mmCIF file of C-alpha atoms and ligand atoms in Angstrom:
data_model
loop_
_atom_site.group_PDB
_atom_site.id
_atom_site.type_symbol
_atom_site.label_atom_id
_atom_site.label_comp_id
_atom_site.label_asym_id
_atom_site.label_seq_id
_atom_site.Cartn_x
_atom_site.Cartn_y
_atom_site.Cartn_z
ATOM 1 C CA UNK A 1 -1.363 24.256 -4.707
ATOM 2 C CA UNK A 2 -0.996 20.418 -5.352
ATOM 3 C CA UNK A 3 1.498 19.610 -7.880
ATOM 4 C CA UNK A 4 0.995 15.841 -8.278
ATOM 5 C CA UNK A 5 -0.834 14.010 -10.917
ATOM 6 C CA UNK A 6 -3.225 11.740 -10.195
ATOM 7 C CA UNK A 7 -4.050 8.569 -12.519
ATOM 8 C CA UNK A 8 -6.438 6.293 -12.386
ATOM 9 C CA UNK A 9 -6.322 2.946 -10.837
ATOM 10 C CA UNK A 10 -7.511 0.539 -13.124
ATOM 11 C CA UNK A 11 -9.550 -3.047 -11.678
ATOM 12 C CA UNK A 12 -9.950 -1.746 -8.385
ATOM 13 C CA UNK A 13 -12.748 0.199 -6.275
ATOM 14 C CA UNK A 14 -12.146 0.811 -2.546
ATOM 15 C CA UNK A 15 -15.377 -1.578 -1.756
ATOM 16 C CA UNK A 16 -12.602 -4.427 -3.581
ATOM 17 C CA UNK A 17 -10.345 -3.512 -0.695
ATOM 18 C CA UNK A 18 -10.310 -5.105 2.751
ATOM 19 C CA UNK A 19 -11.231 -2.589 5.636
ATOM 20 C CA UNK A 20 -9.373 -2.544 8.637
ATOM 21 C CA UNK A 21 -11.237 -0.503 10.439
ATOM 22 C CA UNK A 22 -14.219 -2.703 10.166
ATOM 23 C CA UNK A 23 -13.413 -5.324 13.449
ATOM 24 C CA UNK A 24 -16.264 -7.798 11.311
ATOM 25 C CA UNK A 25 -13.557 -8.163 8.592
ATOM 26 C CA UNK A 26 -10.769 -8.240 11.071
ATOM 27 C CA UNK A 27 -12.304 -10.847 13.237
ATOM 28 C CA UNK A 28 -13.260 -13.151 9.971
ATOM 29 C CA UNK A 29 -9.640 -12.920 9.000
ATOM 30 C CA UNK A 30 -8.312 -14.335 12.236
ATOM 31 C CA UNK A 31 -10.658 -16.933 12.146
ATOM 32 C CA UNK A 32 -9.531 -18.040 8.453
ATOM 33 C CA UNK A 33 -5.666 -17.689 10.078
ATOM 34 C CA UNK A 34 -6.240 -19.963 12.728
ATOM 35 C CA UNK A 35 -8.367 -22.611 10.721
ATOM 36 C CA UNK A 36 -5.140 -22.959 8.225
ATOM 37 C CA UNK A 37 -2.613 -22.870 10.825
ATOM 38 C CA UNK A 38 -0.310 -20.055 9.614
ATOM 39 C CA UNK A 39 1.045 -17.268 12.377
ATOM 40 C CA UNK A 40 0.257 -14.237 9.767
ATOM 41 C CA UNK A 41 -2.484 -13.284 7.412
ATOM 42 C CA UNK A 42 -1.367 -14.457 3.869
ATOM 43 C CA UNK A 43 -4.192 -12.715 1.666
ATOM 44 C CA UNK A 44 -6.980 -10.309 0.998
ATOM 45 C CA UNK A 45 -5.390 -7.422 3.173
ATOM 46 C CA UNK A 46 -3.586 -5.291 1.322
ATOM 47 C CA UNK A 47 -4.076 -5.696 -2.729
ATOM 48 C CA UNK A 48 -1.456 -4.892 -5.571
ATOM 49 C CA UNK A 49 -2.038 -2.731 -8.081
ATOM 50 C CA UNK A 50 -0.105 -1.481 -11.478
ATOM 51 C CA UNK A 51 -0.403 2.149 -11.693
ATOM 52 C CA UNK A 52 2.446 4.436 -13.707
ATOM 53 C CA UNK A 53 4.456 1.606 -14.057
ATOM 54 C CA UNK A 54 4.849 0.910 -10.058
ATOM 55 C CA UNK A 55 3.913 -2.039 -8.148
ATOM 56 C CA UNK A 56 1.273 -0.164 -5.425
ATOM 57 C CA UNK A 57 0.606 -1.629 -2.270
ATOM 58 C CA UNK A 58 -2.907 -0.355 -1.217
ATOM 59 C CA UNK A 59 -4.724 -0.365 2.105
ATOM 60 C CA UNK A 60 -8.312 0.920 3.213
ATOM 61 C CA UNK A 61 -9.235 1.700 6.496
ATOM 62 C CA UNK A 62 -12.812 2.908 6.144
ATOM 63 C CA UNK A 63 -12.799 5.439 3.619
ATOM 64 C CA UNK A 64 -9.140 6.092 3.733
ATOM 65 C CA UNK A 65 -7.031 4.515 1.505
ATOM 66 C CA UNK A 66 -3.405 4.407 1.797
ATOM 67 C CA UNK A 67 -0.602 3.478 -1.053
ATOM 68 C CA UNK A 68 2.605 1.792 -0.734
ATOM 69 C CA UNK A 69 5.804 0.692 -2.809
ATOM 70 C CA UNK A 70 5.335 -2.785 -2.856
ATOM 71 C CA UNK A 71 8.721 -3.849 -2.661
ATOM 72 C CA UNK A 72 9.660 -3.248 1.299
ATOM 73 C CA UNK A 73 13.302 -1.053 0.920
ATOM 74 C CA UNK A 74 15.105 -3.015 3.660
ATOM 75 C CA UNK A 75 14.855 -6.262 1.247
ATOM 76 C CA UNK A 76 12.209 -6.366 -0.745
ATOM 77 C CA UNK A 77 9.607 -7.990 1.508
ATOM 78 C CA UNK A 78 5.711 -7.401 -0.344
ATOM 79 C CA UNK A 79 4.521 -5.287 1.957
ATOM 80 C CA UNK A 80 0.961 -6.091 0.937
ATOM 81 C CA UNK A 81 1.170 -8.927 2.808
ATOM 82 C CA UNK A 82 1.724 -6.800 5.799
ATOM 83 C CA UNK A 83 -0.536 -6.169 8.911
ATOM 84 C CA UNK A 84 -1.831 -2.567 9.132
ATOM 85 C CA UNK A 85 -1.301 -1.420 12.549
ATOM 86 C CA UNK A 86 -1.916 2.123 15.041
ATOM 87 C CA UNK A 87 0.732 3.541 15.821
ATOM 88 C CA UNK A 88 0.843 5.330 19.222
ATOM 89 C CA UNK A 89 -0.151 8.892 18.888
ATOM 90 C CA UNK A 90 -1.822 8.753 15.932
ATOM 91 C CA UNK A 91 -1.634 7.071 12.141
ATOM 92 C CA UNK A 92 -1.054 3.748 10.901
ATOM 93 C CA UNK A 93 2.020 1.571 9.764
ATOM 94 C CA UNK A 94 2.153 -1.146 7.602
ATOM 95 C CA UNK A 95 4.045 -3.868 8.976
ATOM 96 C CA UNK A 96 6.240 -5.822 6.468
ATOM 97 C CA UNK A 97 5.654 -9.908 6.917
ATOM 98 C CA UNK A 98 9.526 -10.638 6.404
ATOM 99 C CA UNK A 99 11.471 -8.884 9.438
ATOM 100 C CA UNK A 100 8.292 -7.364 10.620
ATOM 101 C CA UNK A 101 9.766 -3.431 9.978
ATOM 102 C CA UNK A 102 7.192 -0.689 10.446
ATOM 103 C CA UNK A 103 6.193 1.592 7.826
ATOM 104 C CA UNK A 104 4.392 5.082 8.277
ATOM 105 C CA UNK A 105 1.599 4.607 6.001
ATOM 106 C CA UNK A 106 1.485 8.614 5.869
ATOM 107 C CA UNK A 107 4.855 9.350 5.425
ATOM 108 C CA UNK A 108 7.097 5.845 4.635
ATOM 109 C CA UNK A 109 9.499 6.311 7.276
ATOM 110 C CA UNK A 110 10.563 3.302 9.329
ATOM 111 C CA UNK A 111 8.895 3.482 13.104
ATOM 112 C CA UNK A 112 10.496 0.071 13.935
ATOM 113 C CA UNK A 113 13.368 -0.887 14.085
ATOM 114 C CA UNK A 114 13.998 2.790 15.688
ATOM 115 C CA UNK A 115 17.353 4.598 13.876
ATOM 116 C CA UNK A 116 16.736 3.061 10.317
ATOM 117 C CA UNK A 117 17.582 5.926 7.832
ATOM 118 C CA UNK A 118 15.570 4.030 4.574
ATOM 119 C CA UNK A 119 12.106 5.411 3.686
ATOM 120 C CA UNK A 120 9.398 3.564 1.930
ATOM 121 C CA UNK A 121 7.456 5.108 -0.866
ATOM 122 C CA UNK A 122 4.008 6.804 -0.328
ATOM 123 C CA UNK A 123 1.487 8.237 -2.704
ATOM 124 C CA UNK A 124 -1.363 10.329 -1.751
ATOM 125 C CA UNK A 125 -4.330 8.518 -3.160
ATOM 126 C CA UNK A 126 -8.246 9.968 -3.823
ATOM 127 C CA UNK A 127 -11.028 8.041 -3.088
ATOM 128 C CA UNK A 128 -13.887 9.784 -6.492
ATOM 129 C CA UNK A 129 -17.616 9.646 -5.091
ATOM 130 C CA UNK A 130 -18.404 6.609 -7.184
ATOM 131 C CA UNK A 131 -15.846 4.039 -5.441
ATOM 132 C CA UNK A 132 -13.412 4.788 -7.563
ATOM 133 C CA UNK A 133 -9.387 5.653 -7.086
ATOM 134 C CA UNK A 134 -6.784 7.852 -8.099
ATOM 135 C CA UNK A 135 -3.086 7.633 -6.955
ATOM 136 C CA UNK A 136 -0.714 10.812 -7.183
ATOM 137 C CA UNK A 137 2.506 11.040 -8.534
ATOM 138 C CA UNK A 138 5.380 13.784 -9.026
ATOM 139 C CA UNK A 139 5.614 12.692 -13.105
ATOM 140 C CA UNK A 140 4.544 10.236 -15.360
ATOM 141 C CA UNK A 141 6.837 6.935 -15.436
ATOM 142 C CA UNK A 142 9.637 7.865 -17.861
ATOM 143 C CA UNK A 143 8.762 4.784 -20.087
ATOM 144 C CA UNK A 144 6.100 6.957 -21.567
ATOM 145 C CA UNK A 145 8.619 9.029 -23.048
ATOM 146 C CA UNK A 146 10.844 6.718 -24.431
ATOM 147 C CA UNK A 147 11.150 6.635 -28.199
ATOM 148 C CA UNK A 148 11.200 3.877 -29.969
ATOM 149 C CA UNK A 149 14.145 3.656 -32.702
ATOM 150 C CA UNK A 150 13.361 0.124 -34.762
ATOM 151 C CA UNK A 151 11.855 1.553 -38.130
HETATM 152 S S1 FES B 201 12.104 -7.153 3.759
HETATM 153 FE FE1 FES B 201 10.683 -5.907 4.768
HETATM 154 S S2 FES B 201 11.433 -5.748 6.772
HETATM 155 FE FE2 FES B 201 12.905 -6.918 5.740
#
């Protein structure tokens, strides 16, 4: 039985999100990298989203799409800046543009450096029929159940 709750991401379909497994997209990206000069990809790779009070990292290859803390744990890198990449025997990692630290997209757990005990953040995320996306969580953010004491 699945206990998470899922929510709504609001702004965003998955055709919004850049698709790494399409090598069309991939290949136009380089080109725009090389043109300005810069050694990584700067933008439309990964996109942010608000969702339960987090900052979401989210990443689409085909119709997968994975979800991220933003902030990278080593030191707060934004890991949608990142480069998706395969990891060998199977899955993807996100890897963070500051110190370049590898992150399990399915589980958060650093694959590079090797020995690094810190885990990033995932949520499972649904892709509805019409485009649309829904991230999990284990509880609401607690903000929700704050009261408010100015009368
Ligand atoms: S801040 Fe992400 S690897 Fe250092």
């Amino acid at each position: 039985m699945e206990d998470k709750i899922y929510i709504p991401v609001t702004g965003v379909q998955v055709s919004d999100l850049f698709d790494w497994s399409d090598p069309v997209q991939k290949c136009k990206q380089k080109t725009v990298v090389m043109q300005r000069g810069l050694a990584r990809q700067t933008s439309q790779t990964g996109s942010v989203v608000e969702c339960n009070e987090e900052k979401i990292a989210l990443f689409r290859y085909h119709r997968q799409v994975y979800a991220i803390r933003e902030r990278c744990p080593h030191a707060g890198g934004p890991l949608h800046l990142g480069d998706i990449e395969d990891l060998p025997g199977g899955g993807l990692c996100v890897r963070c543009p500051w110190h370049s630290w590898r992150f399990d997209l399915d589980t958060g757990q650093v694959k590079m450096p090797k020995g690094r005990k810190v885990t990033a953040k995932v949520f499972p995320v649904k892709v509805k029929p019409d485009g649309s996306l829904l991230i999990g969580f284990d509880k609401f953010a607690d903000v929700y159940f704050s009261i408010e004491t100015d009368f």
